[in-house]
Amino acid sequence: MHGLDAHYGRIQALSGISIRVEESEIVTLIGANGAGKTTTLRAISGLVRPSRGEITFGGRSILRNSPDHTVRAGIGHSPEGRRVFARMSVRENLELGAFTRDAKGEIAGDLAYVLKTFPRLQERLEQKAGTLSGGEQQMLAMGRALMSRPKLLMLDEPSLGLSPLLVATIFAVIKEINARGTTILLVEQNARQALQIAVRGYVLEVGKITHEDSGANLMASPAVQAAYLGGAA
Amino acid sequence: MHNVLQQLVNGLSLGGIYALIALGYTMVYGIIELINFAHGDVYTLGTFFSLAILGLLGVSNQLHGTPLVIDVAITVIGAMILCGLVGVVIERFAYRPLRNAPRLAPLITAIGVSFILENVMQLWRGPSPVPFPQVFPNPAWVVGGIEIQAKQMMVILFAIVMMVALQLFIYNTKLGKAMRATAQDRDAAQLMGINVNATIALTFLIGSALAGAAGFVSGVYYQSTWFFNGFNAGLKAFTAAVLGGIGNLAGAMLGGFLIGLIEALANLFPNGNQWSNVVVFSVLVLVLIFRPSGLLGESLPEKV
Ligand SMILES: Nc1ncnc2c1ncn2[C@@H]1O[C@H](COP(=O)(O)OP(=O)(O)OP(=O)(O)O)[C@@H](O)[C@H]1O
Ligand SMILES: [Mg+2]
């Protein structure tokens, strides 16, 4: 993966957004409710058609890709609201994550890795995903996205509704996944923690990028602190 | 008592046909929440396709031995393939363009497609009943005073084999998993790399192929059909799907057999056959009052 460049002009949701994610970076996208973060990720995946602009991944345009082609191109997406398959077991959910892959041995290896990372899923392997707690579903959604072995993993609010302890775990896992070579595009309300682990960050306000800087600089910026970090750090 | 047992046998074979049709209703509803009113007509088409294939094979009488097996296999598989393709074409041109339209639009379209198919069949084979050759030898056994015909056994066995095969496919293959995932959450399924258009088309292919199989079986069972046959049978099969819990495969099978049994048992009463529809739909109303999601319907609330 060399980079990703996106501009869209969709009716108010996004206007002229440009984002670049370099290989093996963690980049975060923060912003208030309704700013367009989820829409940005959905556009990259192909679930939303941008009316204008270009999206490239590894030098190729993926603008017109349908979502399944985007996955095959190497982009995993753990969507907002988890969206696990409630009436399927944890195991089946994880197997579906590897839907685009054929190598049985590699898939088994990745399954073992996910279960090692989230031991709770191991205990609940045959349980229906709909009966998991919210936090467990979040782990499952992340694990499922990992099962496609993406080059770029997009996470939409992975810490939403989790206990502080679990939030810490999730962020540690994100760093670990990144260290293993997966590029991360992270959408978060939890701006402080997101900026801490991100190389760079973008601030999105009503469909426009208003700030773009290194994670540390954004954290230090008074405007960002006031709006997203609850005052001075 | 002896009459009751006799009607149970009749009801099970009738129910096998309903169950095969009901599977198509429930599969399509499960994946795109559409009541495919044209499905009953695809079933009738299955009988006419079977007739046409038997005609091409030059079969007009009872078969025995190897020719029986070969010709029946060709006919069933041919009718299933043709009906499956019809289903795929219907989905592609009538329903897919309306996938994001308000729910009523595809529903009305489905009724329109039903009319089109009925009229095409009327043009093709005329408005009167068309005889279906008795291809199978049909010995009957009398067990404890109950007559069991070979064709009744065949209908029941055939329906069960098809259902087991479908169940194995849906729960044990990758494509089956893709179908279930698409039914539960289309966007999330796409994010797994599933091509939902292909998956929905596959659902129509399988559901319609089962209707084609039911069409063949019904031809053998009733030895005749007519262009409007699918209206009544479709309605009963749809009722079966709702009774069992629409969207639920096991429910469709259970509902199909139950509707067949209820209809047959209604025949025990004087002029019962004229009342069978009333009885069938009364049972449906009662079940829905006390179990709105159907007998095997999921009462699990979806967590979002
Ligand atoms: N399917 C949709 N139809 C119409 N408008 C939509 C749709 N999805 C999102 N929007 C609108 O687009 C804007 C951006 O929404 P989006 O979900 O991308 O925000 P977000 O930044 O992810 O917010 P949050 O932090 O609350 O998740 C919002 O004003 C929203 O109302
Ligand atoms: Mg969002």
Coordinates of C-alpha atoms and ligand atoms in Angstrom, one line a residue:
Chain A
M1 CA 0.0 0.0 0.0
H2 CA 1.4 3.3 -1.0
G3 CA -1.2 5.8 -0.1
L4 CA -4.8 6.7 -0.1
D5 CA -6.2 9.9 -1.4
A6 CA -9.8 10.8 -1.2
H7 CA -11.9 13.8 -2.2
Y8 CA -15.7 13.7 -2.3
G9 CA -18.4 16.2 -2.9
R10 CA -21.5 14.5 -1.5
I11 CA -24.6 16.4 -0.6
Q12 CA -23.4 18.1 2.6
A13 CA -22.1 14.9 4.2
L14 CA -18.6 15.3 2.8
S15 CA -17.2 18.2 0.9
G16 CA -13.8 18.0 -0.7
I17 CA -12.1 15.7 1.8
S18 CA -8.5 14.7 1.3
I19 CA -6.9 12.1 3.4
R20 CA -3.6 10.3 3.0
V21 CA -2.6 7.2 4.8
E22 CA 0.9 5.9 4.3
E23 CA 1.9 2.3 4.6
S24 CA 2.2 1.1 8.2
E25 CA 0.9 4.3 9.7
I26 CA -1.8 4.8 12.3
V27 CA -3.9 7.7 11.2
T28 CA -6.9 8.9 13.1
L29 CA -9.9 10.8 12.1
I30 CA -11.7 12.7 14.8
G31 CA -14.6 15.0 14.8
A32 CA -18.0 15.8 16.4
N33 CA -21.1 13.7 15.9
G34 CA -22.3 14.0 12.3
A35 CA -19.1 15.4 11.1
G36 CA -18.8 12.7 8.4
K37 CA -16.3 10.3 9.8
T38 CA -18.4 7.2 9.3
T39 CA -19.4 8.4 5.8
T40 CA -15.7 8.8 4.9
L41 CA -15.0 5.2 5.8
R42 CA -18.1 4.0 4.0
A43 CA -17.0 5.8 0.9
I44 CA -13.6 4.2 1.0
S45 CA -15.3 0.8 1.3
G46 CA -17.7 1.5 -1.5
L47 CA -20.9 1.4 0.6
V48 CA -21.4 5.1 -0.2
R49 CA -20.8 6.4 -3.7
P50 CA -18.9 9.7 -3.7
S51 CA -20.4 12.1 -6.2
R52 CA -17.0 13.7 -6.9
G53 CA -13.4 12.9 -6.2
E54 CA -11.0 10.1 -6.4
I55 CA -9.9 7.3 -4.0
T56 CA -6.7 5.4 -4.7
F57 CA -5.2 2.5 -2.9
G58 CA -1.8 1.2 -3.6
G59 CA -1.7 3.4 -6.7
R60 CA -5.0 2.1 -8.1
S61 CA -8.3 3.8 -8.2
I62 CA -10.9 2.0 -6.0
L63 CA -13.5 4.7 -6.4
R64 CA -15.8 2.5 -8.4
N65 CA -15.1 -0.7 -6.5
S66 CA -18.1 -2.4 -4.9
P67 CA -17.5 -3.2 -1.2
D68 CA -16.6 -6.8 -1.8
H69 CA -13.9 -5.7 -4.3
T70 CA -12.6 -3.3 -1.8
V71 CA -12.2 -6.1 0.7
R72 CA -10.4 -8.2 -1.9
A73 CA -8.1 -5.2 -2.6
G74 CA -6.9 -5.4 1.0
I75 CA -9.1 -3.0 3.0
G76 CA -10.8 -4.3 6.1
H77 CA -13.6 -2.3 7.7
S78 CA -14.9 -2.8 11.2
P79 CA -18.1 -0.7 10.9
E80 CA -19.8 1.6 13.3
G81 CA -22.1 -0.2 15.6
R82 CA -20.2 -3.5 15.3
R83 CA -22.7 -5.1 13.0
V84 CA -21.8 -8.7 14.0
F85 CA -24.1 -11.4 12.5
A86 CA -26.3 -11.9 15.6
R87 CA -27.8 -15.2 14.7
M88 CA -24.4 -16.8 13.8
S89 CA -21.9 -18.2 16.2
V90 CA -18.7 -16.3 17.1
R91 CA -16.8 -18.9 15.0
E92 CA -19.0 -18.4 12.0
N93 CA -18.6 -14.7 12.3
L94 CA -14.8 -15.0 12.3
E95 CA -15.0 -17.5 9.4
L96 CA -17.0 -15.0 7.4
G97 CA -14.3 -12.5 8.0
A98 CA -12.0 -14.7 6.0
F99 CA -14.6 -15.1 3.2
T100 CA -12.3 -13.8 0.5
R101 CA -9.5 -16.2 1.4
D102 CA -8.8 -19.8 0.5
A103 CA -5.7 -20.9 2.2
K104 CA -7.1 -23.0 5.0
G105 CA -3.8 -23.2 7.0
E106 CA -3.3 -19.4 7.0
I107 CA -6.9 -18.8 8.0
A108 CA -6.5 -21.2 10.9
G109 CA -3.4 -19.4 12.0
D110 CA -5.1 -16.1 11.9
L111 CA -8.1 -17.5 13.8
A112 CA -5.7 -18.7 16.5
Y113 CA -4.1 -15.2 16.6
V114 CA -7.5 -13.5 17.0
L115 CA -8.5 -15.9 19.7
K116 CA -5.2 -15.4 21.5
T117 CA -5.7 -11.6 21.3
F118 CA -9.2 -11.8 22.6
P119 CA -9.4 -14.8 24.9
R120 CA -13.0 -13.9 25.7
L121 CA -13.9 -14.9 22.1
Q122 CA -12.3 -18.2 22.6
E123 CA -14.6 -19.0 25.6
R124 CA -17.6 -18.0 23.6
L125 CA -16.7 -19.5 20.2
E126 CA -19.9 -21.5 19.7
Q127 CA -22.2 -18.9 21.2
K128 CA -24.5 -16.8 19.0
A129 CA -22.9 -13.4 18.5
G130 CA -26.2 -11.7 19.4
T131 CA -25.9 -13.0 22.9
L132 CA -22.4 -11.4 23.5
S133 CA -22.1 -8.3 25.5
G134 CA -21.4 -5.0 23.7
G135 CA -17.7 -5.1 24.5
E136 CA -17.4 -8.7 23.3
Q137 CA -19.2 -7.8 20.1
Q138 CA -16.7 -5.1 19.6
M139 CA -13.9 -7.5 20.0
L140 CA -15.6 -9.8 17.6
A141 CA -16.1 -7.1 15.0
M142 CA -12.4 -6.2 15.2
G143 CA -11.4 -9.8 15.1
R144 CA -13.6 -10.4 12.1
A145 CA -12.1 -7.5 10.2
L146 CA -8.7 -8.9 10.9
M147 CA -9.6 -12.3 9.5
S148 CA -9.5 -10.9 6.0
R149 CA -5.8 -10.1 6.7
P150 CA -6.2 -6.5 5.5
K151 CA -3.3 -4.3 4.5
L152 CA -5.4 -1.3 5.7
L153 CA -7.7 -1.8 8.6
M154 CA -10.4 0.9 9.1
L155 CA -11.9 1.0 12.6
D156 CA -15.0 3.0 13.3
E157 CA -15.2 3.9 17.0
P158 CA -13.9 0.6 18.3
S159 CA -13.9 1.9 21.9
L160 CA -17.6 3.0 21.9
G161 CA -19.4 1.9 25.0
L162 CA -16.5 0.0 26.5
S163 CA -15.2 0.1 30.1
P164 CA -12.0 2.0 30.6
L165 CA -10.1 -1.2 31.1
L166 CA -11.4 -2.6 27.8
V167 CA -10.7 0.7 26.0
A168 CA -7.1 0.3 27.1
T169 CA -7.0 -3.3 25.8
I170 CA -8.5 -2.2 22.5
F171 CA -5.9 0.5 22.0
A172 CA -3.1 -1.9 22.9
V173 CA -4.4 -4.3 20.4
I174 CA -4.6 -1.6 17.7
K175 CA -0.9 -0.8 18.3
E176 CA 0.0 -4.5 18.2
I177 CA -1.8 -5.1 15.0
N178 CA -0.1 -2.1 13.5
A179 CA 3.3 -3.3 14.7
R180 CA 2.6 -6.5 12.8
G181 CA 2.4 -4.5 9.7
T182 CA -1.2 -3.5 9.2
T183 CA -1.9 0.1 8.4
I184 CA -4.7 1.6 10.5
L185 CA -7.3 4.3 9.8
L186 CA -9.0 4.9 13.1
V187 CA -12.2 6.9 13.7
E188 CA -12.6 7.8 17.4
Q189 CA -14.6 9.9 19.8
N190 CA -12.0 9.0 22.3
A191 CA -9.7 11.7 20.8
R192 CA -7.1 11.8 23.4
Q193 CA -6.2 8.1 23.2
A194 CA -6.5 8.0 19.4
L195 CA -4.1 10.9 19.0
Q196 CA -1.7 9.3 21.4
I197 CA -1.2 6.2 19.3
A198 CA -1.6 7.9 15.9
V199 CA 1.3 9.2 13.7
R200 CA -1.0 11.7 12.2
G201 CA -4.6 12.9 12.6
Y202 CA -7.3 14.7 10.8
V203 CA -10.0 16.8 12.4
L204 CA -13.3 16.7 10.5
E205 CA -16.0 19.3 11.0
V206 CA -19.3 19.2 9.2
G207 CA -17.9 17.4 6.2
K208 CA -14.6 19.3 5.9
I209 CA -11.1 18.7 7.1
T210 CA -10.2 21.6 9.4
H211 CA -6.9 20.4 10.9
E212 CA -4.3 18.0 9.8
D213 CA -1.1 17.4 11.7
S214 CA 0.9 14.9 13.7
G215 CA -0.9 13.3 16.6
A216 CA 1.3 15.1 19.1
N217 CA 0.8 18.5 17.5
L218 CA -3.0 18.1 17.3
M219 CA -3.0 17.1 21.0
A220 CA -1.1 20.3 21.8
S221 CA -3.3 22.5 19.6
P222 CA -5.6 24.8 21.7
A223 CA -8.4 24.6 19.2
V224 CA -8.4 20.8 19.2
Q225 CA -8.0 20.7 23.0
A226 CA -11.0 23.0 23.5
A227 CA -13.3 21.1 21.1
Y228 CA -12.3 17.4 21.5
L229 CA -10.2 16.9 24.5
G230 CA -12.4 18.6 27.0
G231 CA -10.2 21.6 27.7
A232 CA -6.5 21.8 28.5
A233 CA -4.8 18.5 28.8
Chain B
M1 CA -59.8 -43.9 12.8
H2 CA -58.9 -45.6 9.6
N3 CA -60.0 -42.6 7.6
V4 CA -57.9 -40.3 9.8
L5 CA -54.8 -42.4 9.1
Q6 CA -55.6 -42.4 5.4
Q7 CA -55.9 -38.7 5.4
L8 CA -52.6 -38.4 7.3
V9 CA -50.9 -40.2 4.5
N10 CA -52.5 -38.0 1.9
G11 CA -51.8 -34.9 3.9
L12 CA -48.1 -35.7 4.2
S13 CA -47.7 -36.1 0.4
L14 CA -49.6 -32.9 -0.2
G15 CA -47.6 -31.2 2.5
G16 CA -44.3 -32.3 0.8
I17 CA -45.3 -30.3 -2.3
Y18 CA -46.3 -27.2 -0.2
A19 CA -43.1 -27.5 1.8
L20 CA -40.9 -27.4 -1.3
I21 CA -42.7 -24.3 -2.5
A22 CA -42.7 -22.7 0.9
L23 CA -38.9 -22.9 1.0
G24 CA -38.6 -20.5 -1.9
Y25 CA -41.0 -18.0 -0.3
T26 CA -39.1 -18.1 2.9
M27 CA -35.6 -17.9 1.4
V28 CA -36.5 -14.9 -0.7
Y29 CA -38.2 -13.2 2.2
G30 CA -35.3 -13.9 4.5
I31 CA -32.8 -12.3 2.2
I32 CA -34.7 -9.3 0.7
E33 CA -37.9 -9.1 2.8
L34 CA -40.0 -9.5 -0.3
I35 CA -43.0 -11.7 -0.6
N36 CA -42.4 -13.0 -4.1
F37 CA -45.9 -13.4 -5.3
A38 CA -44.6 -14.8 -8.6
H39 CA -43.2 -17.9 -6.9
G40 CA -46.3 -19.9 -7.1
D41 CA -46.3 -19.4 -10.9
V42 CA -42.7 -20.5 -11.1
Y43 CA -43.9 -23.7 -9.5
T44 CA -46.6 -24.1 -12.3
L45 CA -43.9 -23.4 -14.8
G46 CA -42.0 -26.3 -13.3
T47 CA -44.8 -28.6 -14.2
F48 CA -45.0 -27.3 -17.8
F49 CA -41.2 -27.4 -18.2
S50 CA -41.3 -31.0 -17.0
L51 CA -44.1 -31.8 -19.5
A52 CA -42.1 -30.2 -22.3
I53 CA -38.9 -32.1 -21.4
L54 CA -40.9 -35.4 -21.2
G55 CA -42.3 -34.5 -24.6
L56 CA -38.8 -34.0 -26.0
L57 CA -37.7 -37.3 -24.5
G58 CA -40.7 -38.9 -26.1
V59 CA -42.2 -40.1 -22.8
S60 CA -45.9 -40.4 -22.7
N61 CA -46.4 -43.6 -20.7
Q62 CA -45.1 -45.4 -17.7
L63 CA -41.4 -46.1 -17.6
H64 CA -39.5 -48.9 -16.0
G65 CA -36.0 -49.7 -15.0
T66 CA -33.1 -47.7 -16.3
P67 CA -35.1 -45.4 -18.7
L68 CA -37.3 -44.5 -15.7
V69 CA -34.3 -43.4 -13.7
I70 CA -32.6 -41.6 -16.5
D71 CA -35.6 -39.8 -18.0
V72 CA -36.9 -38.7 -14.6
A73 CA -33.5 -37.4 -13.6
I74 CA -33.2 -35.4 -16.8
T75 CA -36.7 -34.1 -16.4
V76 CA -36.3 -33.0 -12.8
I77 CA -32.9 -31.5 -13.3
G78 CA -34.0 -29.8 -16.4
A79 CA -37.1 -28.3 -14.8
M80 CA -35.1 -27.2 -11.8
I81 CA -32.5 -25.5 -14.0
L82 CA -35.1 -23.8 -16.2
C83 CA -37.1 -22.6 -13.2
G84 CA -34.0 -21.5 -11.4
L85 CA -33.0 -19.3 -14.4
V86 CA -36.5 -17.9 -14.6
G87 CA -36.2 -16.9 -11.0
V88 CA -32.8 -15.3 -11.6
V89 CA -34.1 -13.3 -14.5
I90 CA -37.1 -12.1 -12.5
E91 CA -34.9 -11.0 -9.7
R92 CA -32.5 -9.2 -12.1
F93 CA -35.0 -7.3 -14.1
A94 CA -38.0 -6.9 -11.9
Y95 CA -36.8 -6.7 -8.3
R96 CA -33.1 -5.6 -8.3
P97 CA -33.8 -2.2 -9.8
L98 CA -36.3 -1.6 -7.0
R99 CA -34.0 -2.9 -4.2
N100 CA -33.8 0.5 -2.5
A101 CA -37.3 1.6 -3.3
P102 CA -40.1 1.7 -0.7
R103 CA -41.3 -1.8 0.2
L104 CA -44.6 -1.5 -1.6
A105 CA -43.0 -1.1 -5.0
P106 CA -41.4 -4.5 -5.4
L107 CA -44.5 -6.1 -3.8
I108 CA -46.7 -4.6 -6.5
T109 CA -44.1 -5.6 -9.1
A110 CA -44.2 -9.2 -7.8
I111 CA -47.9 -9.3 -8.4
G112 CA -47.3 -8.0 -11.9
V113 CA -44.7 -10.6 -12.6
S114 CA -47.2 -13.2 -11.4
F115 CA -49.8 -12.0 -13.9
I116 CA -47.2 -12.0 -16.7
L117 CA -46.1 -15.6 -16.0
E118 CA -49.8 -16.7 -15.8
N119 CA -50.6 -15.1 -19.1
V120 CA -47.4 -16.5 -20.7
M121 CA -48.4 -20.0 -19.6
Q122 CA -52.0 -19.5 -20.8
L123 CA -50.7 -18.5 -24.2
W124 CA -48.3 -21.5 -24.2
R125 CA -50.5 -24.3 -23.0
G126 CA -54.0 -22.8 -23.2
P127 CA -56.6 -22.1 -20.5
S128 CA -57.7 -25.7 -19.8
P129 CA -56.1 -28.4 -17.6
V130 CA -53.3 -30.2 -19.4
P131 CA -52.7 -33.9 -18.6
F132 CA -49.4 -35.1 -17.1
P133 CA -48.3 -38.6 -18.1
Q134 CA -48.1 -41.2 -15.4
V135 CA -44.4 -41.8 -15.7
F136 CA -44.0 -43.8 -12.5
P137 CA -45.4 -47.3 -12.0
N138 CA -47.8 -46.7 -9.1
P139 CA -48.4 -49.8 -7.1
A140 CA -50.3 -49.3 -3.9
W141 CA -49.8 -51.1 -0.6
V142 CA -52.5 -51.6 1.9
V143 CA -51.2 -51.5 5.4
G144 CA -53.7 -52.0 8.1
G145 CA -56.5 -50.9 5.9
I146 CA -54.7 -47.7 4.7
E147 CA -53.7 -47.4 1.1
I148 CA -50.3 -46.0 0.4
Q149 CA -49.5 -45.3 -3.2
A150 CA -46.0 -45.4 -4.5
K151 CA -46.3 -41.9 -5.8
Q152 CA -47.2 -40.6 -2.3
M153 CA -44.1 -42.2 -0.9
M154 CA -42.1 -40.7 -3.7
V155 CA -43.4 -37.2 -3.0
I156 CA -42.6 -37.4 0.7
L157 CA -39.2 -38.9 0.1
F158 CA -38.3 -36.4 -2.6
A159 CA -39.3 -33.5 -0.5
I160 CA -37.3 -34.7 2.4
V161 CA -34.2 -35.3 0.3
M162 CA -34.4 -31.9 -1.2
M163 CA -34.8 -30.3 2.2
V164 CA -31.9 -32.1 3.7
A165 CA -29.7 -31.2 0.8
L166 CA -30.7 -27.5 1.1
Q167 CA -30.1 -27.6 4.9
L168 CA -26.6 -29.0 4.3
F169 CA -25.9 -26.4 1.7
I170 CA -27.0 -23.5 3.8
Y171 CA -25.3 -24.5 7.0
N172 CA -22.1 -26.1 5.7
T173 CA -20.9 -24.4 2.6
K174 CA -19.3 -21.0 2.2
L175 CA -22.0 -19.9 -0.2
G176 CA -24.7 -20.9 2.3
K177 CA -23.0 -18.9 5.0
A178 CA -22.8 -16.0 2.6
M179 CA -26.6 -16.3 2.1
R180 CA -27.3 -16.3 5.8
A181 CA -24.9 -13.4 6.4
T182 CA -26.5 -11.4 3.6
A183 CA -30.0 -12.1 5.0
Q184 CA -28.9 -10.8 8.4
D185 CA -27.0 -7.6 7.5
R186 CA -26.4 -6.8 3.9
D187 CA -23.8 -4.0 4.5
A188 CA -21.9 -6.1 7.0
A189 CA -21.9 -9.0 4.5
Q190 CA -20.4 -6.8 1.8
L191 CA -17.7 -5.8 4.2
M192 CA -16.8 -9.5 4.5
G193 CA -16.2 -9.5 0.8
I194 CA -19.5 -11.1 -0.1
N195 CA -21.0 -10.1 -3.4
V196 CA -24.5 -9.5 -2.3
N197 CA -26.0 -9.2 -5.9
A198 CA -24.6 -12.6 -6.7
T199 CA -25.8 -14.0 -3.4
I200 CA -29.3 -12.7 -3.8
A201 CA -29.4 -14.1 -7.4
L202 CA -28.2 -17.5 -5.9
T203 CA -31.1 -17.4 -3.5
F204 CA -33.6 -16.9 -6.3
L205 CA -31.8 -19.7 -8.3
I206 CA -32.1 -22.2 -5.5
G207 CA -35.6 -21.2 -4.4
S208 CA -37.0 -21.3 -7.9
A209 CA -35.2 -24.5 -8.6
L210 CA -37.0 -26.1 -5.7
A211 CA -40.3 -24.7 -7.0
G212 CA -39.3 -26.4 -10.3
A213 CA -38.8 -29.7 -8.5
A214 CA -42.1 -29.2 -6.8
G215 CA -43.7 -28.6 -10.2
F216 CA -42.5 -32.0 -11.4
V217 CA -43.6 -33.8 -8.3
S218 CA -47.0 -32.2 -8.5
G219 CA -47.4 -33.2 -12.1
V220 CA -46.7 -36.8 -11.2
Y221 CA -49.0 -36.6 -8.2
Y222 CA -52.0 -34.9 -9.7
Q223 CA -51.4 -36.0 -13.3
S224 CA -52.5 -32.7 -14.6
T225 CA -52.0 -28.9 -14.2
W226 CA -53.2 -25.7 -15.6
F227 CA -51.8 -22.2 -16.0
F228 CA -53.5 -20.9 -12.9
N229 CA -52.5 -23.8 -10.6
G230 CA -49.8 -21.7 -8.9
F231 CA -52.2 -19.2 -7.5
N232 CA -53.8 -21.5 -5.0
A233 CA -50.8 -23.7 -4.3
G234 CA -48.7 -20.6 -3.9
L235 CA -51.1 -19.1 -1.5
K236 CA -51.1 -22.2 0.6
A237 CA -47.3 -22.5 0.5
F238 CA -46.9 -18.9 1.5
T239 CA -49.3 -19.6 4.4
A240 CA -47.1 -22.5 5.3
A241 CA -44.0 -20.3 5.3
V242 CA -45.8 -17.7 7.6
L243 CA -47.1 -20.5 9.8
G244 CA -43.6 -21.9 10.3
G245 CA -42.1 -18.5 10.8
I246 CA -41.2 -16.7 7.6
G247 CA -37.5 -16.5 6.9
N248 CA -36.9 -19.8 8.7
L249 CA -36.1 -22.9 6.6
A250 CA -37.1 -25.5 9.1
G251 CA -40.3 -23.5 9.7
A252 CA -41.2 -23.6 6.0
M253 CA -40.9 -27.4 5.9
L254 CA -42.9 -27.8 9.1
G255 CA -45.5 -25.4 7.9
G256 CA -45.7 -27.1 4.5
F257 CA -46.4 -30.5 6.1
L258 CA -48.8 -29.0 8.6
I259 CA -50.8 -27.2 5.9
G260 CA -51.0 -30.4 3.9
L261 CA -52.2 -32.3 6.9
I262 CA -54.8 -29.7 7.9
E263 CA -56.1 -29.6 4.4
A264 CA -56.3 -33.4 4.2
L265 CA -57.9 -33.8 7.6
A266 CA -60.6 -31.2 6.7
N267 CA -61.6 -33.7 4.0
L268 CA -62.9 -36.0 6.8
F269 CA -65.9 -33.8 7.1
P270 CA -68.8 -33.8 4.7
N271 CA -68.0 -31.4 1.8
G272 CA -64.7 -30.9 3.6
N273 CA -62.7 -30.2 0.5
Q274 CA -64.8 -27.1 -0.1
W275 CA -63.9 -25.9 3.3
S276 CA -60.2 -26.7 3.3
N277 CA -59.1 -23.2 2.5
V278 CA -61.3 -21.8 5.3
V279 CA -59.8 -24.3 7.7
V280 CA -56.2 -23.6 6.5
F281 CA -56.5 -19.9 6.8
S282 CA -58.3 -20.0 10.1
V283 CA -55.4 -22.0 11.5
L284 CA -53.0 -19.4 10.2
V285 CA -55.0 -16.6 11.8
L286 CA -55.0 -18.4 15.1
V287 CA -51.3 -19.2 15.1
L288 CA -50.5 -15.6 14.2
I289 CA -52.6 -14.3 17.0
F290 CA -50.8 -16.4 19.6
R291 CA -47.4 -16.6 17.9
P292 CA -47.0 -13.7 15.6
S293 CA -43.5 -14.8 14.5
G294 CA -44.8 -18.2 13.5
L295 CA -44.1 -21.6 15.0
L296 CA -40.4 -21.6 14.6
G297 CA -39.9 -17.9 14.0
E298 CA -37.1 -16.1 15.8
S299 CA -38.4 -14.2 18.8
L300 CA -34.8 -13.1 19.5
P301 CA -34.6 -9.4 19.4
E302 CA -31.9 -8.2 17.1
K303 CA -29.2 -6.4 18.9
V304 CA -27.8 -3.5 17.0
Ligands
LIG1 N1 -27.9 7.1 5.2 C1 -27.9 8.4 5.4 N2 -28.8 9.2 4.9 C2 -28.9 10.5 5.0 N3 -28.0 11.2 5.7 C3 -27.0 10.5 6.3 C4 -26.9 9.1 6.2 N4 -25.8 8.7 6.8 C5 -25.3 9.8 7.4 N5 -26.0 10.9 7.1 C6 -25.7 12.3 7.5 O1 -24.4 12.6 7.1 C7 -23.7 13.3 8.1 C8 -22.4 12.6 8.5 O2 -22.8 11.4 9.2 P1 -21.7 10.4 9.7 O3 -22.4 9.2 10.1 O4 -20.6 10.2 8.7 O5 -21.1 11.1 10.9 P2 -20.0 10.7 12.0 O6 -18.9 11.7 11.9 O7 -19.7 9.3 11.8 O8 -20.8 10.9 13.3 P3 -20.8 10.1 14.7 O9 -19.7 10.5 15.5 O10 -22.1 10.5 15.4 O11 -20.8 8.6 14.4 C9 -24.7 13.5 9.2 O12 -25.2 14.8 9.1 C10 -25.7 12.4 9.0 O13 -27.0 12.9 9.4
MG2 MG -19.9 7.6 12.9

